[in-house]
Coordinates of C-alpha atoms in Angstrom, one line a residue:
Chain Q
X29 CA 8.7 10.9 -62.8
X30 CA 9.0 7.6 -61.2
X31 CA 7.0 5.6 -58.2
X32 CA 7.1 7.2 -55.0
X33 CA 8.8 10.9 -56.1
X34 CA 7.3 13.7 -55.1
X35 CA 7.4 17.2 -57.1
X36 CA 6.9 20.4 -55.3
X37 CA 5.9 23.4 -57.7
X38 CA 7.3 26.9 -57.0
X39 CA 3.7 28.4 -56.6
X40 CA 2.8 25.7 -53.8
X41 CA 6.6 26.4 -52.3
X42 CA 6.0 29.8 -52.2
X43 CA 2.7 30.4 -50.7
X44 CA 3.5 27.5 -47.8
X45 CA 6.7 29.9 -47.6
X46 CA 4.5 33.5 -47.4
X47 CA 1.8 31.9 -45.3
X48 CA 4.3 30.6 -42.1
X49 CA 6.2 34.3 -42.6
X50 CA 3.3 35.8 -42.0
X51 CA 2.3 34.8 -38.7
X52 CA 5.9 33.7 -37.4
X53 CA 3.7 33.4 -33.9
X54 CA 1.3 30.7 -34.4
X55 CA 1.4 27.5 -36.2
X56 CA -0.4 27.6 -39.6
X57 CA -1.3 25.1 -41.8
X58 CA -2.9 24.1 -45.2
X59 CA -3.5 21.9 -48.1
X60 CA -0.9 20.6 -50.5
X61 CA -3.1 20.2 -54.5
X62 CA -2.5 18.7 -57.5
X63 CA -3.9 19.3 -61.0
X64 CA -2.1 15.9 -62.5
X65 CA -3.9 12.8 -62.6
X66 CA -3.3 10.4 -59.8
X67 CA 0.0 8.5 -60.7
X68 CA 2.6 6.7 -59.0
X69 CA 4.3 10.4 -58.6
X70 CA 2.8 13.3 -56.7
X71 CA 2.7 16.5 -58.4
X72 CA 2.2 19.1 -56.0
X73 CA 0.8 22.2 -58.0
X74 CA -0.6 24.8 -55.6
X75 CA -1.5 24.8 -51.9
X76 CA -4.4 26.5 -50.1
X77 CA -3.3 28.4 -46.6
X78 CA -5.6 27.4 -44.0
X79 CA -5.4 28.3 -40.4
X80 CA -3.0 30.3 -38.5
X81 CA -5.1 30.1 -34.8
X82 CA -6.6 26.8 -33.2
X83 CA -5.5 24.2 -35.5
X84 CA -6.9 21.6 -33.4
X85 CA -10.5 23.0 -33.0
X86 CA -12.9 20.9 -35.1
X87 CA -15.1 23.2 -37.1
X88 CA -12.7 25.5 -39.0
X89 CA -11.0 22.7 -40.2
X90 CA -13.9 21.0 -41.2
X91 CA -15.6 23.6 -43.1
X92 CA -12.8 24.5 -44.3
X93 CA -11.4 20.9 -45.7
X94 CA -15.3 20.6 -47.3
X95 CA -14.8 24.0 -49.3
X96 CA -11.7 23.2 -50.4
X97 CA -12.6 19.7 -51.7
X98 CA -15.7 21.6 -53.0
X99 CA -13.7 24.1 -55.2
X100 CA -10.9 21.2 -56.4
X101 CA -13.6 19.4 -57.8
X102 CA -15.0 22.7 -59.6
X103 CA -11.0 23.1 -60.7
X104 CA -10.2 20.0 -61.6
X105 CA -7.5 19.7 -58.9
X106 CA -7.5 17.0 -55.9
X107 CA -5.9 17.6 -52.4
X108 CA -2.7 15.3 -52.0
X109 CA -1.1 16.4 -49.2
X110 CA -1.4 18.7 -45.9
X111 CA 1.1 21.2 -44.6
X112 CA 2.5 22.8 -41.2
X113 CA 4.9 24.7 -39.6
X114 CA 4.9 25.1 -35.7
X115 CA 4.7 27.7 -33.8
X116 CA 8.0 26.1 -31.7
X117 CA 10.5 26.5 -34.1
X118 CA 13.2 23.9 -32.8
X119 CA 10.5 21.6 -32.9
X120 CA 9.4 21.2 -36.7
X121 CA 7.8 17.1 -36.0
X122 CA 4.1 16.5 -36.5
X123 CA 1.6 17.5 -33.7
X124 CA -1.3 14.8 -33.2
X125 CA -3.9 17.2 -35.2
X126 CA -1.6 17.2 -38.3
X127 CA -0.9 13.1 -38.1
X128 CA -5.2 13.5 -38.1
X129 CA -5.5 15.5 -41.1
X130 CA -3.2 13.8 -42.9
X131 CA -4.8 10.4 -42.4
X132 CA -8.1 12.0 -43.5
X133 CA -6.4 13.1 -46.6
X134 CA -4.9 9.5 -46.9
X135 CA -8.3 8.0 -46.9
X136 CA -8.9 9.8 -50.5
X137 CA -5.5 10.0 -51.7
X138 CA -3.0 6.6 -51.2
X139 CA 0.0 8.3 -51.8
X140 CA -0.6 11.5 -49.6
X141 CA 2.4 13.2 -48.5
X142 CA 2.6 15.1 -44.6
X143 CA 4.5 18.1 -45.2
X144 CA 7.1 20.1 -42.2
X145 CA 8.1 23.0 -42.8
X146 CA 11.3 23.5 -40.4
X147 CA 11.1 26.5 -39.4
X148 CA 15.0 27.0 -38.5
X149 CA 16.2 26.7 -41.9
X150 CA 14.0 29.7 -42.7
X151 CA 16.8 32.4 -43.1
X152 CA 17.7 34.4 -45.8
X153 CA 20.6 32.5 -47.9
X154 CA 19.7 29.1 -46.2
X155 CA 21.2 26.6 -48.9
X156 CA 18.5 24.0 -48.0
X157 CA 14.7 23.7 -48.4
X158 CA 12.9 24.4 -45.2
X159 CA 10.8 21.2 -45.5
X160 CA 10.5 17.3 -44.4
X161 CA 8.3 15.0 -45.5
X162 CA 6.6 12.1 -44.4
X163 CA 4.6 9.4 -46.3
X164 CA 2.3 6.3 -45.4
X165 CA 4.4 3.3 -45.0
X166 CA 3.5 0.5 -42.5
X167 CA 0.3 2.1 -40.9
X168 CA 2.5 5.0 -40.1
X169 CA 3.8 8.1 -41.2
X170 CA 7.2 8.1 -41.9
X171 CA 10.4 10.3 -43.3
X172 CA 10.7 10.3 -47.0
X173 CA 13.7 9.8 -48.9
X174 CA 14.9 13.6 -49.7
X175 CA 16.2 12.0 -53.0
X176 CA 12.7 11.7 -53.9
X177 CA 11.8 15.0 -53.7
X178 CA 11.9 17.2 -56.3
X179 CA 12.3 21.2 -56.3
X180 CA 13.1 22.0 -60.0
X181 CA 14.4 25.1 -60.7
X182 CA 15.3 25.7 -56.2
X183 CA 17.3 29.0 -57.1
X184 CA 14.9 30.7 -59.3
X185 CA 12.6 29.7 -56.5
X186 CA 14.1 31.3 -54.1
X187 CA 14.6 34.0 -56.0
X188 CA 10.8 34.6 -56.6
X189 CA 10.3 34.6 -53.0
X190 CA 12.5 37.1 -52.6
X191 CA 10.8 39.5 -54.9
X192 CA 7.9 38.6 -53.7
X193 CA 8.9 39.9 -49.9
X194 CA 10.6 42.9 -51.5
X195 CA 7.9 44.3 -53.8
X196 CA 5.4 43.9 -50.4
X197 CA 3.3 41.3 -52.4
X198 CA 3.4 38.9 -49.8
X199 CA 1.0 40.8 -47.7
X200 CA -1.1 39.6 -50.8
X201 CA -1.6 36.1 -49.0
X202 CA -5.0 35.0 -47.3
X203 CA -5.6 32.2 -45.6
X204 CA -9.3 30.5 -44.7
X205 CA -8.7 32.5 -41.5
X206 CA -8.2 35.9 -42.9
X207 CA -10.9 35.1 -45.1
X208 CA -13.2 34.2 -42.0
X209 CA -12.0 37.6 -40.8
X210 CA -13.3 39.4 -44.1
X211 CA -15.3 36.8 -46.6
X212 CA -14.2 39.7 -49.1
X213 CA -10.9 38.0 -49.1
X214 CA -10.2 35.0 -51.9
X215 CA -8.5 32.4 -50.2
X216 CA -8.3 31.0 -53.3
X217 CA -5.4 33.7 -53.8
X218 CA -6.3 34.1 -57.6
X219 CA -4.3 37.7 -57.7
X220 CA -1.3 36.3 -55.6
X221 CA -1.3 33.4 -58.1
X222 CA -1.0 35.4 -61.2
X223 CA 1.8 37.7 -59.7
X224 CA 3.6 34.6 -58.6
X225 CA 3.0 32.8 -61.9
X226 CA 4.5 35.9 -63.9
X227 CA 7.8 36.2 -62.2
X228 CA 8.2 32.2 -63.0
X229 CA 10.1 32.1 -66.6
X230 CA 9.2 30.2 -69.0
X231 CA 12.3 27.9 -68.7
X232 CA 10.1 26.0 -65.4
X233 CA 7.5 24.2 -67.8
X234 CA 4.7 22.7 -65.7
X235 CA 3.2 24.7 -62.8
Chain S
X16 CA 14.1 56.3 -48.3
X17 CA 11.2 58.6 -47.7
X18 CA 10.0 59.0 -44.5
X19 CA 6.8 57.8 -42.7
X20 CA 5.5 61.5 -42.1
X21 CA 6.6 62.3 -46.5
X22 CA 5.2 58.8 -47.7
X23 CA 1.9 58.9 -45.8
X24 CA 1.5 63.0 -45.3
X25 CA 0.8 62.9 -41.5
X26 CA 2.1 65.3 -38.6
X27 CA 4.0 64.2 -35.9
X28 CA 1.5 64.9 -33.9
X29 CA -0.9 61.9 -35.6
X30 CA 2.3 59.5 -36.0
X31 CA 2.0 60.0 -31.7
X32 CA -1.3 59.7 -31.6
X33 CA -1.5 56.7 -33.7
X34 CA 1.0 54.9 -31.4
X35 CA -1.0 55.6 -28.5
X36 CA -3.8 54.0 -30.2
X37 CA -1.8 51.3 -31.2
X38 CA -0.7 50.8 -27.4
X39 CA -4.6 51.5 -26.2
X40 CA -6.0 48.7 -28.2
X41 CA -2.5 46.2 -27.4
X42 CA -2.2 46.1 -31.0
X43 CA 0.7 44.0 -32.1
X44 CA 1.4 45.3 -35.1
X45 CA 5.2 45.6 -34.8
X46 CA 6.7 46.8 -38.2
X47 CA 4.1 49.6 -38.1
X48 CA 5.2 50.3 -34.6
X49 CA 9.4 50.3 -35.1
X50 CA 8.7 52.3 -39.2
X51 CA 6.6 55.2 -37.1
X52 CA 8.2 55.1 -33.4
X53 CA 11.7 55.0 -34.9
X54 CA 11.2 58.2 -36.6
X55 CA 9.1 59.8 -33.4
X56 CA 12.0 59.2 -31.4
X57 CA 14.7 60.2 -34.2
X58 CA 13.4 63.4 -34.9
X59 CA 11.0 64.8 -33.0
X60 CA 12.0 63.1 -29.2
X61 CA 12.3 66.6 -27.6
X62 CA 8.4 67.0 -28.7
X63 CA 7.0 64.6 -27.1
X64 CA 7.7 65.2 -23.7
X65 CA 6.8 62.5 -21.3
X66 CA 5.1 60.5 -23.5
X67 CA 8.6 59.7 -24.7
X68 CA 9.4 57.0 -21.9
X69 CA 6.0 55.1 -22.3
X70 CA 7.0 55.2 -26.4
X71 CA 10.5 54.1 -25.8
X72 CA 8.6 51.3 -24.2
X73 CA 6.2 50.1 -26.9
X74 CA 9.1 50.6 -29.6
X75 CA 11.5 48.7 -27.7
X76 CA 9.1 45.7 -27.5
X77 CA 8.1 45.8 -30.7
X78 CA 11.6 46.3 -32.0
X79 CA 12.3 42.5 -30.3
X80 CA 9.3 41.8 -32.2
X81 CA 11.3 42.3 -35.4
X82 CA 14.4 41.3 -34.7
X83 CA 15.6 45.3 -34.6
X84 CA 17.7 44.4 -31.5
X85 CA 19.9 48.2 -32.6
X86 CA 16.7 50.0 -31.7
X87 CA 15.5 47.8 -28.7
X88 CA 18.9 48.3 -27.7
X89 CA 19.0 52.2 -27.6
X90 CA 15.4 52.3 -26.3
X91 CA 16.7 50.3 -23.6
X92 CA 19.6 52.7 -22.5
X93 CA 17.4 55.7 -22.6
X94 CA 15.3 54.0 -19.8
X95 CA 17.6 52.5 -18.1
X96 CA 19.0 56.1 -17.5
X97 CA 16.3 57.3 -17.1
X98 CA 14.8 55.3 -14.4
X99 CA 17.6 53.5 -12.8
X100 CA 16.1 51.1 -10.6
X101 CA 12.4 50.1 -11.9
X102 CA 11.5 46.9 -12.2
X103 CA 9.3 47.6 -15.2
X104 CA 12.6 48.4 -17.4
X105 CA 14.1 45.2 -15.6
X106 CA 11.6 43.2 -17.2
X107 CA 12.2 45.0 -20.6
X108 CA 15.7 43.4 -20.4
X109 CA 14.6 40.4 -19.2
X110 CA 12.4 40.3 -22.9
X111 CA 15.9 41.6 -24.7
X112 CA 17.3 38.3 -23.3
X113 CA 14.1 36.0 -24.4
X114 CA 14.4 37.2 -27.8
X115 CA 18.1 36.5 -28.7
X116 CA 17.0 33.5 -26.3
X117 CA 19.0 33.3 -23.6
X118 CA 16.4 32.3 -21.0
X119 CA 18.5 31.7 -18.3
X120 CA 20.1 34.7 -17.9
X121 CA 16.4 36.1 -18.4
X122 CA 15.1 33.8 -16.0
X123 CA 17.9 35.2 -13.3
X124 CA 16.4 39.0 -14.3
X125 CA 13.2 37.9 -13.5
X126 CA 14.3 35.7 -10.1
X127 CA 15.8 39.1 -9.0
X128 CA 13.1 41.4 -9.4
X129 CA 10.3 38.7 -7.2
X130 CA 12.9 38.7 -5.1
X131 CA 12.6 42.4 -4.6
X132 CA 8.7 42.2 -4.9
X133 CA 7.0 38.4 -4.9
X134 CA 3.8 40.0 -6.5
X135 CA 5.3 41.3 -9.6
X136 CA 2.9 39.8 -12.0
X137 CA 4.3 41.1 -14.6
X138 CA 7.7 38.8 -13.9
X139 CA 5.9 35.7 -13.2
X140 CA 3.9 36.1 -16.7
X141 CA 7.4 36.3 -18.6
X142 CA 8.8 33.4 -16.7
X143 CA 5.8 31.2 -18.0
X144 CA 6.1 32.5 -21.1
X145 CA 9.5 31.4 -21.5
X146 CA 8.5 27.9 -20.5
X147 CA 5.9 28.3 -23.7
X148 CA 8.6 29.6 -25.9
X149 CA 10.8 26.4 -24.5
X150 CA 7.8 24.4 -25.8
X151 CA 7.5 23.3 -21.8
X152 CA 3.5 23.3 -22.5
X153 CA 2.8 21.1 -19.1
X154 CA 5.4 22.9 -16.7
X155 CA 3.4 26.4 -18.5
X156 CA 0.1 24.9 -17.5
X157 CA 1.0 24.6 -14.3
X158 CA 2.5 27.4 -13.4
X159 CA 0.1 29.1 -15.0
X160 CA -2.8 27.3 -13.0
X161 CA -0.9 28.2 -9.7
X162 CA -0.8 31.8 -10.8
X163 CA -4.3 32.3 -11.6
X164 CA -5.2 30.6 -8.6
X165 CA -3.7 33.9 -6.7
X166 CA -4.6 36.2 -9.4
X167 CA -8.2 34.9 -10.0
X168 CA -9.2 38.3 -11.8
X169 CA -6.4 38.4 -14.7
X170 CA -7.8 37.8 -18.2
X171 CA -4.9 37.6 -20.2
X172 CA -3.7 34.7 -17.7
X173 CA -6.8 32.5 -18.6
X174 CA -6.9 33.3 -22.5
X175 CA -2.8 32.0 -22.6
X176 CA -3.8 29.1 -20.0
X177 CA -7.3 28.4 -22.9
X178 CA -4.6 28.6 -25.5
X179 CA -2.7 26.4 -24.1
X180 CA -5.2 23.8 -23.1
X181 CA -6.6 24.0 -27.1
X182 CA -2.7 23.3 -28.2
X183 CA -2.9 20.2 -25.9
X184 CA -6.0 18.6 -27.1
X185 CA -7.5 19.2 -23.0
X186 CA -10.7 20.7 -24.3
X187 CA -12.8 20.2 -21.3
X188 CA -10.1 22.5 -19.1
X189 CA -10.4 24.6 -22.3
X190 CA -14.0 25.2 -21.6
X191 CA -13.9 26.0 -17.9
X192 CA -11.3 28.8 -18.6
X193 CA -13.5 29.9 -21.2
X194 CA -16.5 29.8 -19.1
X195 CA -14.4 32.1 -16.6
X196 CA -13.5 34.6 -19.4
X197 CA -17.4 34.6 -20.5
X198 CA -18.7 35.1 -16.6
X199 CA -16.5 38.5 -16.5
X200 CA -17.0 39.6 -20.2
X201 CA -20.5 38.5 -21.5
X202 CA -20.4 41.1 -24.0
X203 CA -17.7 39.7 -26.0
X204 CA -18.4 37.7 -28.8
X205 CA -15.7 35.7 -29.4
X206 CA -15.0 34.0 -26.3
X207 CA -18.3 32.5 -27.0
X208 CA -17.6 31.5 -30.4
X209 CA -14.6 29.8 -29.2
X210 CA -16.4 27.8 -26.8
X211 CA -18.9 26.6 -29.1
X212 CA -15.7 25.3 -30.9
X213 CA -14.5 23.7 -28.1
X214 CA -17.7 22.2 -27.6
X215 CA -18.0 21.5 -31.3
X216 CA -14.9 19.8 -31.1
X217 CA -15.4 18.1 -28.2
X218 CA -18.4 16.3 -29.8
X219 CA -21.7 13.8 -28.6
X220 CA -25.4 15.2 -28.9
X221 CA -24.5 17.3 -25.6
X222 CA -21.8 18.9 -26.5
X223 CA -23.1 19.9 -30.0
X224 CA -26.4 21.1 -28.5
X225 CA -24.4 23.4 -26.5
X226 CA -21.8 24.4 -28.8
X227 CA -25.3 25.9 -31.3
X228 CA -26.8 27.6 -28.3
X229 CA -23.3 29.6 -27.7
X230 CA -23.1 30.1 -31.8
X231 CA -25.9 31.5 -31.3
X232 CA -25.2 33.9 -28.5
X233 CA -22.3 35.0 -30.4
X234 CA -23.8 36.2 -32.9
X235 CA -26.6 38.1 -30.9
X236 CA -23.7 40.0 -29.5
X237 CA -22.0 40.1 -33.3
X238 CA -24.2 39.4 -36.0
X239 CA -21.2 39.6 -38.1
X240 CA -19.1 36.7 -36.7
X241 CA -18.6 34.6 -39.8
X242 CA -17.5 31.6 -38.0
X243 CA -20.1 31.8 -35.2
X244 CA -22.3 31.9 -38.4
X245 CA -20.8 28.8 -39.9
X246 CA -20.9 27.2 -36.6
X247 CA -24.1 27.3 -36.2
X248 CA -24.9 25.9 -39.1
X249 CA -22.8 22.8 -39.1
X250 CA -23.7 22.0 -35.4
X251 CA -27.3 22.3 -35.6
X252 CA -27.2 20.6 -38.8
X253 CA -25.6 17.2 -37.0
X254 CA -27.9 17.8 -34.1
X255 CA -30.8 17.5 -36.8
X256 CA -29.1 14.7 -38.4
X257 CA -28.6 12.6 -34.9
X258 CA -30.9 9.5 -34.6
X259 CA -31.0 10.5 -31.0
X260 CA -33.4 12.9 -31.2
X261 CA -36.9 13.7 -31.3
X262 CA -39.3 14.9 -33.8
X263 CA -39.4 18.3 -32.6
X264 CA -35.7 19.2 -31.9
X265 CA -35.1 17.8 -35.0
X266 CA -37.7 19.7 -36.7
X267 CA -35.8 23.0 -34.5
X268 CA -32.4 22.2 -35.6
X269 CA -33.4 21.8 -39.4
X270 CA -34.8 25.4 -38.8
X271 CA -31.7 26.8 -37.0
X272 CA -29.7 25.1 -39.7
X273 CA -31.9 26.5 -42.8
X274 CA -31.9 30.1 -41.0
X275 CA -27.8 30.6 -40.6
X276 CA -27.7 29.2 -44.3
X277 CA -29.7 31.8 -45.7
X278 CA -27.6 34.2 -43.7
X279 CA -24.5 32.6 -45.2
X280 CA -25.8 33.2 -48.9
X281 CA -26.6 36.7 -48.0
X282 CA -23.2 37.5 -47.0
X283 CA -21.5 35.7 -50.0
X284 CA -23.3 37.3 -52.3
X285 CA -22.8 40.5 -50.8
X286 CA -19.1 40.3 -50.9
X287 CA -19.0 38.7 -54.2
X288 CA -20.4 42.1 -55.4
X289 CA -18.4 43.3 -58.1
X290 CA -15.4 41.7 -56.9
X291 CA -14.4 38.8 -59.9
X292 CA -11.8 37.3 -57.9
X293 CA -14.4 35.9 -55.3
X294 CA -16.6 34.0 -57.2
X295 CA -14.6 30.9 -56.6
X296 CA -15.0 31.1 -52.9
X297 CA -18.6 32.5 -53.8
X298 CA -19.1 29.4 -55.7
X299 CA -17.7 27.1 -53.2
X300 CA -19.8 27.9 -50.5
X301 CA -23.0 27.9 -52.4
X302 CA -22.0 24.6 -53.2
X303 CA -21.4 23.4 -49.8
X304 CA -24.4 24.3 -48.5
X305 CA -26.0 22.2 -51.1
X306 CA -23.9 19.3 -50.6
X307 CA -24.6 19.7 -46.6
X308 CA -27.8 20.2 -46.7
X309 CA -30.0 17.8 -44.6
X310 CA -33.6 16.5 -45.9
X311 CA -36.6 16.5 -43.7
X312 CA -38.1 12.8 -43.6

């Protein structure tokens, strides 16, 4: 991968994808992860779902940023990246709170990526990933070159997603929230994980 | 495709109670709502006897809920024949036209029936929320301020107007309407919690003093409240940690802190129990607390 790319993994895709279809009322949000070593390309391996209510009160997100950094340095993953998708969905651009995250993550992470999802484009046979990005250029954050991001194997994908919403797994999905809700939930999603990483073939190498 | 009543071996008499509870507790659990009321009113309408209008009504909105606008639709008709000119099935058109998002013509529905009756509440609450659903969050602020200030007593109203002032980064106008929704329901637990967010988030010695001392009163009313539990914990912890202060609410806060963390570790490790998959999160906290914890010098 060269300077500057971004990859996106199916199992990151896919839960950012469950997590905003699953409260299509509020905004939600969470962290983008990598399990590569920090490069001039960003691997984006998994994500952790985060909040779906009052994204821009303080302590959630707090606690909930320090047990996530807490359990990537158990798992030998770091946070690269934060995602969102708006409640408002004609309006997929950054809100202040997730430019603020963001430059958090920035601080640990120079080439951290800001991650849309645009909500619009999430119908069923939409041609085009949902999602814009932005990275740090000039003290700002601005749009990245699609070009340089990467969705290997998009149909298959989509595909998984699919299943996923037709065998009911997606209900599968917790968030920090739900898991706030009931700390018997894993937001760490280990069971959604291993269902997710079955229906990937072998063909898609890394994730 | 079996039915609700064959997959899940209940009467029609429970799916009809089950509604009513669903509509009792404002429950917005709309798949559930269309996958039992669809059948309810499929096979067994003539059963239900006047209960059938009030369940036409609660399937039609969750129907919009789900994009179902067939069902909304036919729920719709029945009403509308049924009660030719109410205002209340009005305003269920009016929310057939927000969902397939034609808020003028909604807007026009709602114009009409405040027309008929300026106090309608129940039209001036659409009309704001179509300013929300517009993303028009100052114009729903305000209308929403002059609204309460004639309906002073209408909870809903300041919970959507706290909501709104949260989305918009205005956490001291946050607060008050929280401190309005506390004053009428001091039993409840969360609205307490979410002030001491707000407070949290709001930040300075003051604000994080006050945001413990509602934590705390959260969780007298719930000692369950996970969050209340974890607020508490991280505010009294910086209030501890604060050059500011003195010996002895330093000495208080380290206490306060040291209390909600052992009540932390209790509950992990009471719903880590047997349960492999949560050791991460089991593991994570434990570490945190560590990692957070604050020395006495």
């Amino acid at each position: 991968m060269k300077m500057g790319e971004v990859e996106l993994s199916c199992l990151a895709y896919a839960k950012m994808y469950l997590h905003a279809s699953q409260f299509p009322r509020s905004s939600v949000n969470g962290l983008l992860l990598s399990s590569s070593p920090a490069g001039a390309a960003v691997c984006i391996t998994d994500c952790v779902p985060l909040l779906h209510s009052h994204l821009s009160l303080a302590p959630i997100t707090q606690l909930a940023l320090t047990q996530v950094d807490v359990w990537c340095s158990q798992t030998q993953q770091r946070i690269v990246g934060y995602y969102q998708a708006n409640a408002c969905v004609s309006d997929s651009s950054p809100t202040p709170c997730a430019l603020k995250i963001a430059e958090k993550i920035f601080e640990q992470c120079n080439n951290a990526v800001l991650l849309m999802i645009d909500g619009e484009k999430m119908f069923p046979g939409c041609r085009v990933p949902p999602i814009v990005m932005y990275e740090r250029k000039d003290a700002r954050w601005a749009l990245k070159d699609k070009h340089t991001i990467m969705l290997r194997q998009w149909e298959e994908t989509c595909s998984i997603v699919n299943q996923l919403f037709s065998s009911g797994d997606q209900t599968l999905l917790v968030d920090f929230d739900s898991h706030l809700d009931d700390i018997t939930k894993d937001w760490t999603n280990q069971k959604l994980n291993a269902k997710i990483m079955e229906l990937i073939s072998p063909a898609n190498g890394n994730v | 495709m079996s039915s609700i009543s064959e997959l899940y071996d209940v009467t029609w008499e429970e799916m009809r109670d089950k509604l009513r509870k669903w509509r009792e507790e404002n429950f917005r659990n709309s798949e559930q709502i269309v996958d039992v009321g669809e059948e309810l009113i499929n096979e067994h309408a003539s059963k239900l006897g006047d209960d059938i209008w009030i369940i036409y009504e609660q399937v039609m909105i969750a129907a919009l809920d789900c994009s179902r606008d067939d069902l909304a639709w036919s729920c719709l008709q029945e009403l509308k024949r049924q009660f030719p000119d109410s205002h209340r099935v009005k305003r269920l058109a009016g929310m057939r036209l927000e969902a397939l998002e034609r808020y003028e013509d909604a807007n026009k529905l709602y114009d009409s029936i405040l027309q008929d009756d300026p106090t309608n509440t129940a039209a001036r609450k659409r009309k704001i929320s179509i300013l929300r659903a517009q993303g028009k969050s100052s114009e729903a602020i305000r209308e929403l301020n002059e609204y309460l200030e004639q309906f002073v007593g209408d909870q809903e109203a300041w919970h959507e107007l706290s909501e709104l002032y949260i989305n918009e980064h205005d956490y001291a106008k946050a607060a008050f309407c929280l401190e309005e929704l506390m004053m009428t329901n001091p039993h409840n637990h969360l609205y307490c919690e979410q002030y001491g967010e707000v407070k949290y988030t709001q930040g300075g010695l003051e604000n994080l003093e006050l945001a413990r001392k509602y934590f705390a009163q959260a969780l007298k009313l719930n000692n369950r409240n996970m969050r209340a539990l974890f607020g508490l914990y991280m505010s009294a912890s910086h209030v501890a940690a604060s050059p500011k202060v003195s010996a002895k609410v330093k000495k208080d806060n380290v206490k306060y802190a040291a209390w909600a963390a052992s009540q932390i570790s209790r509950a992990y490790q009471m719903a880590g129990r047997g349960k492999k998959e949560n050791k991460c999160s089991v593991k994570a906290v434990e570490e945190m607390l560590e990692s957070m914890q604050i020395t006495m010098s």
